[in-house]
mmCIF file with all atom_site columns, C-alpha atoms in Angstrom:
data_model
loop_
_atom_site.group_PDB
_atom_site.id
_atom_site.type_symbol
_atom_site.label_atom_id
_atom_site.label_alt_id
_atom_site.label_comp_id
_atom_site.label_asym_id
_atom_site.label_entity_id
_atom_site.label_seq_id
_atom_site.pdbx_PDB_ins_code
_atom_site.Cartn_x
_atom_site.Cartn_y
_atom_site.Cartn_z
_atom_site.occupancy
_atom_site.B_iso_or_equiv
_atom_site.pdbx_formal_charge
_atom_site.auth_seq_id
_atom_site.auth_comp_id
_atom_site.auth_asym_id
_atom_site.auth_atom_id
_atom_site.pdbx_PDB_model_num
ATOM 1  C CA . UNK A 1 1  ? 137.097 119.426 116.160 1.00 47.00 ? 1  UNK A CA 1
ATOM 2  C CA . UNK A 1 2  ? 136.041 120.626 112.785 1.00 53.00 ? 2  UNK A CA 1
ATOM 3  C CA . UNK A 1 3  ? 132.979 119.440 110.947 1.00 56.00 ? 3  UNK A CA 1
ATOM 4  C CA . UNK A 1 4  ? 135.079 117.533 108.425 1.00 55.00 ? 4  UNK A CA 1
ATOM 5  C CA . UNK A 1 5  ? 136.873 115.568 111.110 1.00 58.00 ? 5  UNK A CA 1
ATOM 6  C CA . UNK A 1 6  ? 133.503 114.613 112.608 1.00 57.00 ? 6  UNK A CA 1
ATOM 7  C CA . UNK A 1 7  ? 132.260 113.305 109.248 1.00 58.00 ? 7  UNK A CA 1
ATOM 8  C CA . UNK A 1 8  ? 135.349 111.365 108.226 1.00 60.00 ? 8  UNK A CA 1
ATOM 9  C CA . UNK A 1 9  ? 136.142 107.969 109.613 1.00 59.00 ? 9  UNK A CA 1
ATOM 10 C CA . UNK A 1 10 ? 139.630 106.731 110.519 1.00 65.00 ? 10 UNK A CA 1
ATOM 11 C CA . UNK A 1 11 ? 139.904 104.992 107.127 1.00 65.00 ? 11 UNK A CA 1
ATOM 12 C CA . UNK A 1 12 ? 139.432 108.283 105.284 1.00 64.00 ? 12 UNK A CA 1
ATOM 13 C CA . UNK A 1 13 ? 135.890 107.834 104.036 1.00 64.00 ? 13 UNK A CA 1
ATOM 14 C CA . UNK A 1 14 ? 133.844 111.000 104.023 1.00 67.00 ? 14 UNK A CA 1
ATOM 15 C CA . UNK A 1 15 ? 130.608 109.271 105.085 1.00 68.00 ? 15 UNK A CA 1
ATOM 16 C CA . UNK A 1 16 ? 130.575 106.730 107.881 1.00 74.00 ? 16 UNK A CA 1
ATOM 17 C CA . UNK A 1 17 ? 128.077 103.917 108.179 1.00 80.00 ? 17 UNK A CA 1
ATOM 18 C CA . UNK A 1 18 ? 126.355 105.809 110.972 1.00 82.00 ? 18 UNK A CA 1
ATOM 19 C CA . UNK A 1 19 ? 125.857 108.849 108.753 1.00 81.00 ? 19 UNK A CA 1
ATOM 20 C CA . UNK A 1 20 ? 124.450 106.688 105.953 1.00 85.00 ? 20 UNK A CA 1
ATOM 21 C CA . UNK A 1 21 ? 122.093 104.967 108.419 1.00 88.00 ? 21 UNK A CA 1
ATOM 22 C CA . UNK A 1 22 ? 120.842 108.325 109.694 1.00 89.00 ? 22 UNK A CA 1
ATOM 23 C CA . UNK A 1 23 ? 120.179 109.532 106.142 1.00 92.00 ? 23 UNK A CA 1
ATOM 24 C CA . UNK A 1 24 ? 118.302 106.339 105.254 1.00 95.00 ? 24 UNK A CA 1
ATOM 25 C CA . UNK A 1 25 ? 116.258 106.629 108.446 1.00 96.00 ? 25 UNK A CA 1
ATOM 26 C CA . UNK A 1 26 ? 115.442 110.273 107.692 1.00 95.00 ? 26 UNK A CA 1
ATOM 27 C CA . UNK A 1 27 ? 114.339 109.403 104.151 1.00 97.00 ? 27 UNK A CA 1
ATOM 28 C CA . UNK A 1 28 ? 112.178 106.544 105.459 1.00 97.00 ? 28 UNK A CA 1
ATOM 29 C CA . UNK A 1 29 ? 110.472 108.788 108.022 1.00 97.00 ? 29 UNK A CA 1
ATOM 30 C CA . UNK A 1 30 ? 109.944 111.508 105.403 1.00 97.00 ? 30 UNK A CA 1
ATOM 31 C CA . UNK A 1 31 ? 108.475 108.969 102.956 1.00 97.00 ? 31 UNK A CA 1
ATOM 32 C CA . UNK A 1 32 ? 106.094 107.570 105.573 1.00 97.00 ? 32 UNK A CA 1
ATOM 33 C CA . UNK A 1 33 ? 104.935 111.067 106.543 1.00 96.00 ? 33 UNK A CA 1
ATOM 34 C CA . UNK A 1 34 ? 104.444 112.093 102.923 1.00 96.00 ? 34 UNK A CA 1
ATOM 35 C CA . UNK A 1 35 ? 102.543 108.880 102.143 1.00 96.00 ? 35 UNK A CA 1
ATOM 36 C CA . UNK A 1 36 ? 100.270 109.375 105.149 1.00 97.00 ? 36 UNK A CA 1
ATOM 37 C CA . UNK A 1 37 ? 99.579  113.006 104.263 1.00 95.00 ? 37 UNK A CA 1
ATOM 38 C CA . UNK A 1 38 ? 98.733  112.264 100.623 1.00 96.00 ? 38 UNK A CA 1
ATOM 39 C CA . UNK A 1 39 ? 96.631  109.229 101.549 1.00 96.00 ? 39 UNK A CA 1
ATOM 40 C CA . UNK A 1 40 ? 94.522  111.253 103.983 1.00 96.00 ? 40 UNK A CA 1
ATOM 41 C CA . UNK A 1 41 ? 94.227  114.107 101.503 1.00 95.00 ? 41 UNK A CA 1
ATOM 42 C CA . UNK A 1 42 ? 93.075  111.860 98.652  1.00 95.00 ? 42 UNK A CA 1
ATOM 43 C CA . UNK A 1 43 ? 90.667  109.982 100.921 1.00 96.00 ? 43 UNK A CA 1
ATOM 44 C CA . UNK A 1 44 ? 89.047  113.255 102.027 1.00 95.00 ? 44 UNK A CA 1
ATOM 45 C CA . UNK A 1 45 ? 88.691  114.402 98.411  1.00 95.00 ? 45 UNK A CA 1
ATOM 46 C CA . UNK A 1 46 ? 87.115  111.090 97.435  1.00 95.00 ? 46 UNK A CA 1
ATOM 47 C CA . UNK A 1 47 ? 84.644  111.234 100.322 1.00 94.00 ? 47 UNK A CA 1
ATOM 48 C CA . UNK A 1 48 ? 83.693  114.796 99.382  1.00 94.00 ? 48 UNK A CA 1
ATOM 49 C CA . UNK A 1 49 ? 83.105  113.753 95.763  1.00 93.00 ? 49 UNK A CA 1
ATOM 50 C CA . UNK A 1 50 ? 81.003  110.764 96.862  1.00 92.00 ? 50 UNK A CA 1
ATOM 51 C CA . UNK A 1 51 ? 78.867  112.982 99.095  1.00 93.00 ? 51 UNK A CA 1
ATOM 52 C CA . UNK A 1 52 ? 78.281  115.425 96.240  1.00 91.00 ? 52 UNK A CA 1
ATOM 53 C CA . UNK A 1 53 ? 77.207  112.588 93.932  1.00 90.00 ? 53 UNK A CA 1
ATOM 54 C CA . UNK A 1 54 ? 74.906  111.229 96.649  1.00 89.00 ? 54 UNK A CA 1
ATOM 55 C CA . UNK A 1 55 ? 73.299  114.641 97.153  1.00 87.00 ? 55 UNK A CA 1
ATOM 56 C CA . UNK A 1 56 ? 72.744  115.039 93.408  1.00 86.00 ? 56 UNK A CA 1
ATOM 57 C CA . UNK A 1 57 ? 71.117  111.593 93.256  1.00 84.00 ? 57 UNK A CA 1
ATOM 58 C CA . UNK A 1 58 ? 68.551  112.595 95.863  1.00 72.00 ? 58 UNK A CA 1
#
């Protein structure tokens, strides 16, 4: 079996519903990971800035 025959369905479409579902799932997982990473990064930067302001106030 060639790669093209694995991707095409019996109706002749290049992308099957399963392939589209896998791509959507991959994008969702990537988005969640990216959101988590940036959220943690920004939270750490904000905490560092708050600590510096607190130390200057003392």
